Short mmCIF file of C-alpha atoms and ligand atoms in Angstrom, two decimals:
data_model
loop_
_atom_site.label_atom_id
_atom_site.label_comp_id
_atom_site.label_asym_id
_atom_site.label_seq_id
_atom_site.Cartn_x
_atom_site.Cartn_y
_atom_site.Cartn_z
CA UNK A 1 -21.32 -7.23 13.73
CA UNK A 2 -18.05 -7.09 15.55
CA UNK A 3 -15.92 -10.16 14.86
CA UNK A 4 -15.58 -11.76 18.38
CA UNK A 5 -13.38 -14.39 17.54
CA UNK A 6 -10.46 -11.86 15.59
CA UNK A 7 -7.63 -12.11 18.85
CA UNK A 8 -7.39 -8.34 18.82
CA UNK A 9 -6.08 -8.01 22.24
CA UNK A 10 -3.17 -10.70 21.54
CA UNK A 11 -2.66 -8.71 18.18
CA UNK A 12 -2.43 -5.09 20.23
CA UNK A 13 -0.45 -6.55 22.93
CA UNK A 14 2.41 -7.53 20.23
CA UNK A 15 2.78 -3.65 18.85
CA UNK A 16 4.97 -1.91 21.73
CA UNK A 17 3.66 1.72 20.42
CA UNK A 18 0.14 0.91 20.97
CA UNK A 19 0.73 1.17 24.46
CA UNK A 20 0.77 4.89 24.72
CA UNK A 21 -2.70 5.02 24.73
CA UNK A 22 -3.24 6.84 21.46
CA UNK A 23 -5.63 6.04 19.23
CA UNK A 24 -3.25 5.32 15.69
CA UNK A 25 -5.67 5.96 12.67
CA UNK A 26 -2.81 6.82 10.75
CA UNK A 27 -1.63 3.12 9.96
CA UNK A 28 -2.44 4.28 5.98
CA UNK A 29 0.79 6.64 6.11
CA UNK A 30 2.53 3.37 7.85
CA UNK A 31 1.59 1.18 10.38
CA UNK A 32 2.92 0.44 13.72
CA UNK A 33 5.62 -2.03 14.13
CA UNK A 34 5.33 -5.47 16.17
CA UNK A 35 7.90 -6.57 18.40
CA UNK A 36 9.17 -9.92 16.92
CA UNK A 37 10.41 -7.73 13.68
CA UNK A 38 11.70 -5.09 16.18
CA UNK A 39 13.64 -8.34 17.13
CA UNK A 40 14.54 -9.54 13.81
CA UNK A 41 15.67 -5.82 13.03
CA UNK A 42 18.07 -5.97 16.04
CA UNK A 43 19.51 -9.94 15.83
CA UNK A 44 20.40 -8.84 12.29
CA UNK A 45 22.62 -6.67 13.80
CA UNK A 46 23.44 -8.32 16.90
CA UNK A 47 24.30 -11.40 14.76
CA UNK A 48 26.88 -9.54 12.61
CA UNK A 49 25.98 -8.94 9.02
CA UNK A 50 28.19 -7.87 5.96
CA UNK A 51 27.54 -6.91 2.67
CA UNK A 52 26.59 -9.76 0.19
CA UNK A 53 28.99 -11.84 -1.70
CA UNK A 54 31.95 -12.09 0.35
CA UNK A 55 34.14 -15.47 1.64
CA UNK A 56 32.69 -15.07 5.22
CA UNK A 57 29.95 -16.29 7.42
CA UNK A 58 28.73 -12.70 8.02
CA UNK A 59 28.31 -11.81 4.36
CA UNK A 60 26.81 -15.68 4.44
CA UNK A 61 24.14 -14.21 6.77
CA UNK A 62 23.40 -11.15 4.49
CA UNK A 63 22.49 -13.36 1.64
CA UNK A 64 20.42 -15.50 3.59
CA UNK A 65 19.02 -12.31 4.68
CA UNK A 66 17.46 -11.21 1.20
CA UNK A 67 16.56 -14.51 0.18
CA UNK A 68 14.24 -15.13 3.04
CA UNK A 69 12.78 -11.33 2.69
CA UNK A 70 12.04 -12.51 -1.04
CA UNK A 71 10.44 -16.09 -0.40
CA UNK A 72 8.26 -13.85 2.17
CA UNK A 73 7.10 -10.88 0.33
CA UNK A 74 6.52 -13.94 -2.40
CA UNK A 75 4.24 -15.34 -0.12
CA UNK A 76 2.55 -12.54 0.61
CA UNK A 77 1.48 -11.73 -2.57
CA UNK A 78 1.63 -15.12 -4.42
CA UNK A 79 4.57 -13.95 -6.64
CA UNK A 80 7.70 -15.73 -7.41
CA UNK A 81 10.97 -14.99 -4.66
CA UNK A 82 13.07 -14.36 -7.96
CA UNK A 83 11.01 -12.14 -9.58
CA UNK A 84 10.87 -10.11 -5.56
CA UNK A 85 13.00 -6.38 -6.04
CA UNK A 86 13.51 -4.93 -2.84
CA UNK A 87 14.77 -1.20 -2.47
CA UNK A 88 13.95 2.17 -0.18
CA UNK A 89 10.29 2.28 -1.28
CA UNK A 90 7.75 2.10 -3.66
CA UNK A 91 8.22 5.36 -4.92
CA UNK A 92 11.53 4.98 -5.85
CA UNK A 93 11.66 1.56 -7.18
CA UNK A 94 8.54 2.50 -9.69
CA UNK A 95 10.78 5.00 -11.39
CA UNK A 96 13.61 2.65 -11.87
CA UNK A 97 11.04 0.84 -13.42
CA UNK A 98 9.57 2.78 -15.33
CA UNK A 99 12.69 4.01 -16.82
CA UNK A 100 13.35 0.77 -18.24
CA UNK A 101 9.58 -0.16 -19.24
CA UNK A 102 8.18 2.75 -21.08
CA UNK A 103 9.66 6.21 -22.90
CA UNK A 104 8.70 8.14 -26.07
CA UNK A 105 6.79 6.29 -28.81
CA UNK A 106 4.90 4.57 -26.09
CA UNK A 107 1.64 5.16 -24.40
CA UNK A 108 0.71 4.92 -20.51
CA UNK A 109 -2.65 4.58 -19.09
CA UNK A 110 -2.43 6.62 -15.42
CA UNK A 111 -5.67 6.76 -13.14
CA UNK A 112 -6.70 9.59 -11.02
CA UNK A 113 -7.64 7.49 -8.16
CA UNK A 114 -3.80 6.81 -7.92
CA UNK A 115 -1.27 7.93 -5.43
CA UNK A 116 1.08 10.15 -7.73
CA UNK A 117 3.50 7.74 -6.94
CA UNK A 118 2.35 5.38 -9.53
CA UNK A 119 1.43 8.32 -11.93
CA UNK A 120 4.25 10.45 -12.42
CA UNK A 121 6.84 7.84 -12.75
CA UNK A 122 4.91 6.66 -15.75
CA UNK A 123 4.22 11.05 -17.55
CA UNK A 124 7.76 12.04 -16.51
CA UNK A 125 8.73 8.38 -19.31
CA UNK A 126 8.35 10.51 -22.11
CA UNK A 127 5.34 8.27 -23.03
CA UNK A 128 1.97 10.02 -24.58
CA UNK A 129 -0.35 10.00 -21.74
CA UNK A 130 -4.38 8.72 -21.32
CA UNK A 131 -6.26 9.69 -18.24
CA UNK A 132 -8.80 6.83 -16.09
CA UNK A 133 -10.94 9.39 -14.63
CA UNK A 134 -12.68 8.63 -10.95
CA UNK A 135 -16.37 9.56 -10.78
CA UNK A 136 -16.01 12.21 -7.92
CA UNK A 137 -19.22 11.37 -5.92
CA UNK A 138 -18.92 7.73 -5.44
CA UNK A 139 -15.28 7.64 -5.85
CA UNK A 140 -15.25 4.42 -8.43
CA UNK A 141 -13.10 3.97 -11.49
CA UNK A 142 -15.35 2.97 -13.93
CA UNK A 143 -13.53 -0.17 -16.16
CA UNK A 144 -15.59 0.49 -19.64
CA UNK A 145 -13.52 3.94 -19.78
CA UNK A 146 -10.01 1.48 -20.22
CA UNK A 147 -11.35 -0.02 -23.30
CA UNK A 148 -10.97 3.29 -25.37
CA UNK A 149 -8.21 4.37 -23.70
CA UNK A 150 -5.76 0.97 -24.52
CA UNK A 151 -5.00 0.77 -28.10
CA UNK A 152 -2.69 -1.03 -30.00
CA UNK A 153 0.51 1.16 -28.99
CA UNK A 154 -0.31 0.86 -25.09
CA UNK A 155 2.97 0.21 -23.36
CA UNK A 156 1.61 0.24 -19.92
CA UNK A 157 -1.55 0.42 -17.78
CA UNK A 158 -0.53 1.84 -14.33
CA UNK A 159 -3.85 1.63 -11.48
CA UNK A 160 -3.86 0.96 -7.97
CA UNK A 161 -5.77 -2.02 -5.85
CA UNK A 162 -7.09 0.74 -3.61
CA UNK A 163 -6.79 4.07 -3.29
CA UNK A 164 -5.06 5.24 -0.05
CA UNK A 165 -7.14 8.32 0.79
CA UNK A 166 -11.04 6.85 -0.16
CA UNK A 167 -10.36 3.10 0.15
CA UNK A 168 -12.00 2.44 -3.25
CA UNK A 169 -10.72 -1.06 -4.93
CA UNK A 170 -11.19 -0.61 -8.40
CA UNK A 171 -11.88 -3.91 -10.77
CA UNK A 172 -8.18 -4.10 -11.48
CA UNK A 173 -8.71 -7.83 -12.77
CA UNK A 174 -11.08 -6.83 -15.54
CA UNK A 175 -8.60 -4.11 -16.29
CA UNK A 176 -5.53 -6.39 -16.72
CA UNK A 177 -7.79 -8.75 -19.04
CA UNK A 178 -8.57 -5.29 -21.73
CA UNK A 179 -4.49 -4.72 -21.25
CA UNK A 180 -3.53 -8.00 -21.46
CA UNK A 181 -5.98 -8.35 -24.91
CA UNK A 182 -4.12 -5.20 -26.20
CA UNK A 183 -0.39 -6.71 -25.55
CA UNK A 184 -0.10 -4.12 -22.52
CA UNK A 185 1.43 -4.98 -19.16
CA UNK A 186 -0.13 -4.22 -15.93
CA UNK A 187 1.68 -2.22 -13.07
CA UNK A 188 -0.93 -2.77 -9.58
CA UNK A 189 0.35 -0.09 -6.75
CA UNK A 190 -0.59 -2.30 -4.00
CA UNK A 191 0.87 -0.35 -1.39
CA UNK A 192 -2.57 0.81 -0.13
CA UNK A 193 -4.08 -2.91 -0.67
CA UNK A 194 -1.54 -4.92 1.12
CA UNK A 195 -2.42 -4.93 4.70
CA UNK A 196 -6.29 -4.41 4.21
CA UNK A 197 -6.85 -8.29 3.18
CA UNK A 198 -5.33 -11.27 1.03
CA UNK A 199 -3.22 -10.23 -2.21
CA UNK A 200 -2.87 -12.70 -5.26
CA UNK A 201 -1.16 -10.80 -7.99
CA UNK A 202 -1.87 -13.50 -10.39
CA UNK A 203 -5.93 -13.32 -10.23
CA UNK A 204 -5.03 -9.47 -10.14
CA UNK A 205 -3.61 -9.79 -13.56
CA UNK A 206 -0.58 -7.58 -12.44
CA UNK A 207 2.22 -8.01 -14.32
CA UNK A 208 3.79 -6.05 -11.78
CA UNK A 209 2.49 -5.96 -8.26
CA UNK A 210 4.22 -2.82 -5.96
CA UNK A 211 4.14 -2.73 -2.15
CA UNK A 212 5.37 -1.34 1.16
CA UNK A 213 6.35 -3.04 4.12
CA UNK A 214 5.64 0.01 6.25
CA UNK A 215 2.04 0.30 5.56
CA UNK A 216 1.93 -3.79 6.93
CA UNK A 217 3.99 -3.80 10.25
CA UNK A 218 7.63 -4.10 8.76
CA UNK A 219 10.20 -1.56 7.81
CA UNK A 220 10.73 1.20 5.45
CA UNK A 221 11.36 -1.13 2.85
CA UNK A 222 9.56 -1.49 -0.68
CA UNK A 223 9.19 -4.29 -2.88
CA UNK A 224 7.77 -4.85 -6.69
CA UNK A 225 7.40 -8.26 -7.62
CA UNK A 226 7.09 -9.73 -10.96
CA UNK A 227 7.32 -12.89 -13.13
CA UNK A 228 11.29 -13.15 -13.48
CA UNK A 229 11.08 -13.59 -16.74
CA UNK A 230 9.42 -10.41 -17.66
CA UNK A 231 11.79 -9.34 -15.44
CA UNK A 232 14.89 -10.97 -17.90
CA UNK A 233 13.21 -8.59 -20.69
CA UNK A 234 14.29 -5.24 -19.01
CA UNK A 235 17.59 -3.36 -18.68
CA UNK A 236 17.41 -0.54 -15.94
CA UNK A 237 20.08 1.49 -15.75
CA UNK A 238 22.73 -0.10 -13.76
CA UNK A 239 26.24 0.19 -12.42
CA UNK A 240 28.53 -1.96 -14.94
CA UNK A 241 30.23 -3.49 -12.11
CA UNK A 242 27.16 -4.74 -10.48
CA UNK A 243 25.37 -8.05 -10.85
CA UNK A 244 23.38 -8.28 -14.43
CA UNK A 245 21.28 -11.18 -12.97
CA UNK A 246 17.29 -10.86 -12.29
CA UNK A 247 16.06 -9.20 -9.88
CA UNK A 248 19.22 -7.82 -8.77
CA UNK A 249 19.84 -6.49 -11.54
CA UNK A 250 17.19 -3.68 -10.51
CA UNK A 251 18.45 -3.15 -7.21
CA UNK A 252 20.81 -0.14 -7.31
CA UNK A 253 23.09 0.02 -4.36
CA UNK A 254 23.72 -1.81 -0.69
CA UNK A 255 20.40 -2.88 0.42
CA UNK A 256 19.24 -2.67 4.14
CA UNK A 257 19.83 -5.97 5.11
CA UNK A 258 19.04 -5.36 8.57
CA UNK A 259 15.54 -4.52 7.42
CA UNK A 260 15.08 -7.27 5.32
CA UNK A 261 15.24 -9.43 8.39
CA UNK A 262 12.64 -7.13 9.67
CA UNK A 263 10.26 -7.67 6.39
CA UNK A 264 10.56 -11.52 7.44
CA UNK A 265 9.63 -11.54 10.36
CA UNK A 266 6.53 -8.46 9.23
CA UNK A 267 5.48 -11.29 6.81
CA UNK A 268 5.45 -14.05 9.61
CA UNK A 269 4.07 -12.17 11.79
CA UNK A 270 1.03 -11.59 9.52
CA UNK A 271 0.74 -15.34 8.66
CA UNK A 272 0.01 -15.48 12.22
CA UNK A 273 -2.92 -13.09 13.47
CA UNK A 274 -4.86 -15.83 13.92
CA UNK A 275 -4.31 -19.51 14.61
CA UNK A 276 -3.74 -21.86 11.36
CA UNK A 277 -1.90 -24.16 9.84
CA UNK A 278 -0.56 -24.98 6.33
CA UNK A 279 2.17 -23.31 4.05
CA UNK A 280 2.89 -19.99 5.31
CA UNK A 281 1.14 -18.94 2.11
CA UNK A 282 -1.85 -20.50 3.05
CA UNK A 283 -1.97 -18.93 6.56
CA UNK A 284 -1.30 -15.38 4.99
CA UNK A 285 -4.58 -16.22 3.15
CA UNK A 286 -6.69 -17.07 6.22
CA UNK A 287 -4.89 -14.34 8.81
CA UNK A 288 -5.73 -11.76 6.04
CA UNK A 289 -9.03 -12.78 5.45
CA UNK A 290 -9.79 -12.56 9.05
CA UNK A 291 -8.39 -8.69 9.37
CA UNK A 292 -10.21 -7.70 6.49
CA UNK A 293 -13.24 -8.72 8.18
CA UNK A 294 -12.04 -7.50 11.11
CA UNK A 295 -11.67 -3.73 10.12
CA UNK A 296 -14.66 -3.76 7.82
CA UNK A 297 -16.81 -4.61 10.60
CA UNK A 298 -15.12 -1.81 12.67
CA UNK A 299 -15.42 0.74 9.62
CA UNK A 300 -18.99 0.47 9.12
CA UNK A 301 -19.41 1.75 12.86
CA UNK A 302 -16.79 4.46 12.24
CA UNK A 303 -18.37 5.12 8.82
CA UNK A 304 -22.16 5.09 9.31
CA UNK A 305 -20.89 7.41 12.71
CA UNK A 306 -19.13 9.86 10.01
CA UNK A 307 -21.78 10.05 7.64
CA UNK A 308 -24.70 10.95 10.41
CA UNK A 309 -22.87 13.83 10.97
CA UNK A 310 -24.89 16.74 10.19
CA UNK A 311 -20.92 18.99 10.21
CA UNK A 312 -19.36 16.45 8.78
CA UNK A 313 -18.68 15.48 4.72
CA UNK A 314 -17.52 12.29 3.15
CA UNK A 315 -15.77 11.60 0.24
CA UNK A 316 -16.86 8.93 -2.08
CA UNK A 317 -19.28 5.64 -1.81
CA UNK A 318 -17.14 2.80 -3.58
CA UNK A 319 -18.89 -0.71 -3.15
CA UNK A 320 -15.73 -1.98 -2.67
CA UNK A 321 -13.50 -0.56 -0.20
CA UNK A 322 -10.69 -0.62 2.19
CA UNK A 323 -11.45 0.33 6.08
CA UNK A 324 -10.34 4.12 4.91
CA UNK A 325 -12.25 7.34 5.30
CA UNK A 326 -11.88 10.85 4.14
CA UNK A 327 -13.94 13.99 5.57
CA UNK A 328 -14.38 16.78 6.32
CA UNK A 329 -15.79 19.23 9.08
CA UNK A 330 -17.75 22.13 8.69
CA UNK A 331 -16.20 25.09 10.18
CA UNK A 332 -12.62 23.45 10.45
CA UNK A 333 -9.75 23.21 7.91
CA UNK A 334 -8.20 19.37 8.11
CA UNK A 335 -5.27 20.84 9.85
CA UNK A 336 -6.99 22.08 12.54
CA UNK A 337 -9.88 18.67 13.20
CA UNK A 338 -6.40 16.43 13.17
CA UNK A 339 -5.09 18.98 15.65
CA UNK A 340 -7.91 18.78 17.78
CA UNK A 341 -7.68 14.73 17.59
CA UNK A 342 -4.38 14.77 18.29
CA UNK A 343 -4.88 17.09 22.17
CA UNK A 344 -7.64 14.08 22.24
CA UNK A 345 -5.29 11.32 21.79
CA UNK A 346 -6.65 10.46 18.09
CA UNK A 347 -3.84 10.33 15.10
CA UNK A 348 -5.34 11.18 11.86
CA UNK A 349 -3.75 12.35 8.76
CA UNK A 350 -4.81 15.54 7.07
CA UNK A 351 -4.08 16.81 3.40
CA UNK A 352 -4.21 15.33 0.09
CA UNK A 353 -1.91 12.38 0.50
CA UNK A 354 -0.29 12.56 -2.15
CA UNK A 355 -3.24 11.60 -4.15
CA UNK A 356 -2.46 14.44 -6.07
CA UNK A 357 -4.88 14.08 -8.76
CA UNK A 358 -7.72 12.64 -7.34
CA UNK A 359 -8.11 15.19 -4.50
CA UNK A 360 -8.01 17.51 -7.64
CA UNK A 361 -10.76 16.02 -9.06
CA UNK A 362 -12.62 16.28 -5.76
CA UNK A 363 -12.18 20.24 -6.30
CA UNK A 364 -10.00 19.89 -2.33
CA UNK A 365 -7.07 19.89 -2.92
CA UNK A 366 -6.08 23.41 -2.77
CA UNK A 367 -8.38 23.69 0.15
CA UNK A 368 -6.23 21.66 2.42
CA UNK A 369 -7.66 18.18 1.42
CA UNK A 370 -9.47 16.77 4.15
CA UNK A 371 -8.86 14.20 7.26
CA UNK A 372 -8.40 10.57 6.49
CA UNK A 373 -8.53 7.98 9.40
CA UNK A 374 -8.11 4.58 8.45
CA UNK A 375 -8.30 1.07 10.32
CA UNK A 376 -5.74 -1.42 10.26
CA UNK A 377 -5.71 -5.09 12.25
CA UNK A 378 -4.71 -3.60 15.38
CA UNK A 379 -7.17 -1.03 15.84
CA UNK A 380 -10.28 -1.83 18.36
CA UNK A 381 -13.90 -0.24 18.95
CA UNK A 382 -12.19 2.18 21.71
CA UNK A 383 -10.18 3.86 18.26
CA UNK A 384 -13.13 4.09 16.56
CA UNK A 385 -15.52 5.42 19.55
CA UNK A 386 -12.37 7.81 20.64
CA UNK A 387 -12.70 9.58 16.69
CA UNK A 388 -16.30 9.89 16.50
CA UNK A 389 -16.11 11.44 19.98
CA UNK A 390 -14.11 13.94 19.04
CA UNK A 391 -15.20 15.16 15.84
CA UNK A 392 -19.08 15.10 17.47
CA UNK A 393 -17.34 17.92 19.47
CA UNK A 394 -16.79 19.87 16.79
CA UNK A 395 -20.29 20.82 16.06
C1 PLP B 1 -1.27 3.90 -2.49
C2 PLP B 1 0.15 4.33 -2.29
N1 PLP B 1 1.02 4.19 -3.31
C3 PLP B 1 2.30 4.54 -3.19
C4 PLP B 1 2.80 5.08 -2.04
C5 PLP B 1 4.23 5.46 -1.95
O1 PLP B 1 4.90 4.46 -1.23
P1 PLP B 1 6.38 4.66 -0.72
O2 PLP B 1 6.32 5.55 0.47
O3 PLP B 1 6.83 3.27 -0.38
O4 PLP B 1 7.16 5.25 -1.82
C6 PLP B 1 1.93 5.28 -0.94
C7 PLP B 1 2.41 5.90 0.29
O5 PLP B 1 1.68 6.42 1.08
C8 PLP B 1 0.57 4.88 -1.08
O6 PLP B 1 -0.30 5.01 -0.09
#
């Protein structure tokens, strides 16, 4: 059943893009962008910004700037704003990390239901390796697996909240509770997760939670967030001239302050998909809550539509799951079905992802991969009815 009280026309009418009448099913390779952080993006600049530190208002404005883009991505998650590192991306802000967490001597645990992005960060350490492997046919990570492969010299267990080509959410909470038991920490890759429903990196277990405010209506800006006194316990390498306090002490460079506004106002923007009240925490909860149920009910038209498909495969069955599919189409490489959505107005993404190793488990990924369309909170029944449409014309 369709939600009928989700405002998804107010919500569509507040993302600029969506008015050229495409169909974005893409929002899992980064979302569309709202106008009031468009705004926020723009006043930071209009306002006059400097760089952080300095005797004058402007510089005054910058630090204001990145404290407000912490308390938010704080409340987003239900992490602490001083334990909030903000850089370029996720990518590149898990192999600062990593650096400083985990080298020879050590041992990782890596999934193959993760983006690479939280996998090779963690093999290129130095650390002895152990695989999580995915069961190819439902696409779950079985949990008993992780309690032979932490031991007593486990540095690290590295897994995602969901996987950003078959949706699946793994039980990352009864993983963090064999790490935790083993004196591991826990890095969560909740890039994927974050705009598919409510985070709280605490019930999690993640000692470190990782995210991208491009795949939830903000800029190209990533964040990790962690308990800033775990955070006290690491030295990343650093310039000696810049600050040795936590978290800046992680944050190499000038940051994009300009975008940081931007990640505010993503954040707030969020809190308020649908009417509430309360701490802007507590509305994050609800709003969240409401587009998760919002795109489920849309995927299981767009899913059961997939799977009746006579031409048409599907990758993995988790029972829990993002609003993500992967497919593919008899007769058609990936390249060519997301060419033929795109002359129909449809954007999908084809290819592995960058889930390097779990398309290689699914025995596609020197085939091309296949077509992922995914649902975010601004996506309506037209989206949906506009993709099944047009790969039912490929039979
Ligand atoms: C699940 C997941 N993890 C990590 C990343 C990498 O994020 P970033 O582009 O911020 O480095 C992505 C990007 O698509 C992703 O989907």
């Amino acid at each position: 059943m369709l939600d009928p009280t989700f405002p998804i026309e107010l919500v569509r009418s507040s993302y600029p893009a969506l008015a050229d009448g495409f169909a974005y099913l893409d929002g899992a390779a980064g979302t569309q962008t709202p106008q009031p952080v468009i705004d926020a993006v723009s006043a930071a600049y209009r306002a006059g910004i400097g760089n952080v530190g300095g005797a004058f208002p402007a510089s005054d404005r910058s630090g204001a700037i990145v404290a407000a883009c912490r308390a938010a991505v704080a409340d987003l998650v239900g992490g602490h704003p001083d334990g909030v590192v903000l850089g370029p991306n996720m990518t590149t802000l898990t192999y600062r990390l990593a650096r400083a967490i985990a080298g020879p001597g050590d041992e990782v645990v890596v999934s193959r239901l993760d983006h690479d992005a939280n996998v090779r960060p963690w093999t290129q350490t130095g650390a002895t390796v152990r695989w999580a492997e995915v069961d190819p046919v439902t696409g779950e990570l079985p949990v008993a697996q992780y309690a032979d492969l932490i031991g007593e010299r486990t540095r690290l267990v590295a897994v995602t909240a969901a996987s950003n080509i078959l949706g699946t959410r793994p039980d990352v909470a009864a993983i963090a509770e064999l790490a935790h038991r083993a004196g591991a920490l826990m890095y969560v890759d909740g890039v994927h997760a974050t705009p598919h429903g409510p985070v709280d990196m605490r019930a999690l277990g993640a000692d470190f939670y990782a995210t991208s405010a491009y795949k939830w209506s903000g800029p190209h800006i990533g964040a990790v967030v962690a308990d800033p006194a775990l955070l006290e316990t690491l030295r990343p390498d650093k310039l000696a001239s810049s600050p040795d306090t936590v978290p800046e002490r992680f944050e190499t460079g000038t940051a994009a302050f300009a975008d940081l506004a931007g990640v505010t106002a993503a954040v707030d923007h969020l809190a308020a998909l649908v009417p509430g009240t309360g701490t802007r925490r507590e509305r994050l909860l609800a709003s969240m809550s409401a587009a998760e149920e919002h795109e489920l009910a849309l995927f299981a038209v767009l899913i059961e539509g997939l799977e009746t498909m006579p031409h048409v495969t599907v990758y993995g069955k988790p029972a829990r799951r993002t609003a993500t599919a992967y497919f593919t189409v008899a007769g058609h490489t990936p390249r060519q079905v997301a060419e033929h959505l795109a002359g129909l107005g449809v954007n999908v993404w084809n290819g592995h992802n960058y889930a390097w190793e779990l398309t290689g488990a699914l025995g596609i990924r020197d085939s091309g991969g296949a077509v992922r369309a995914g649902l975010v909170h601004y996506n309506d029944r037209s989206d949906v009815d506009r993709l099944l449409d047009g790969v039912a014309r490929l039979s």
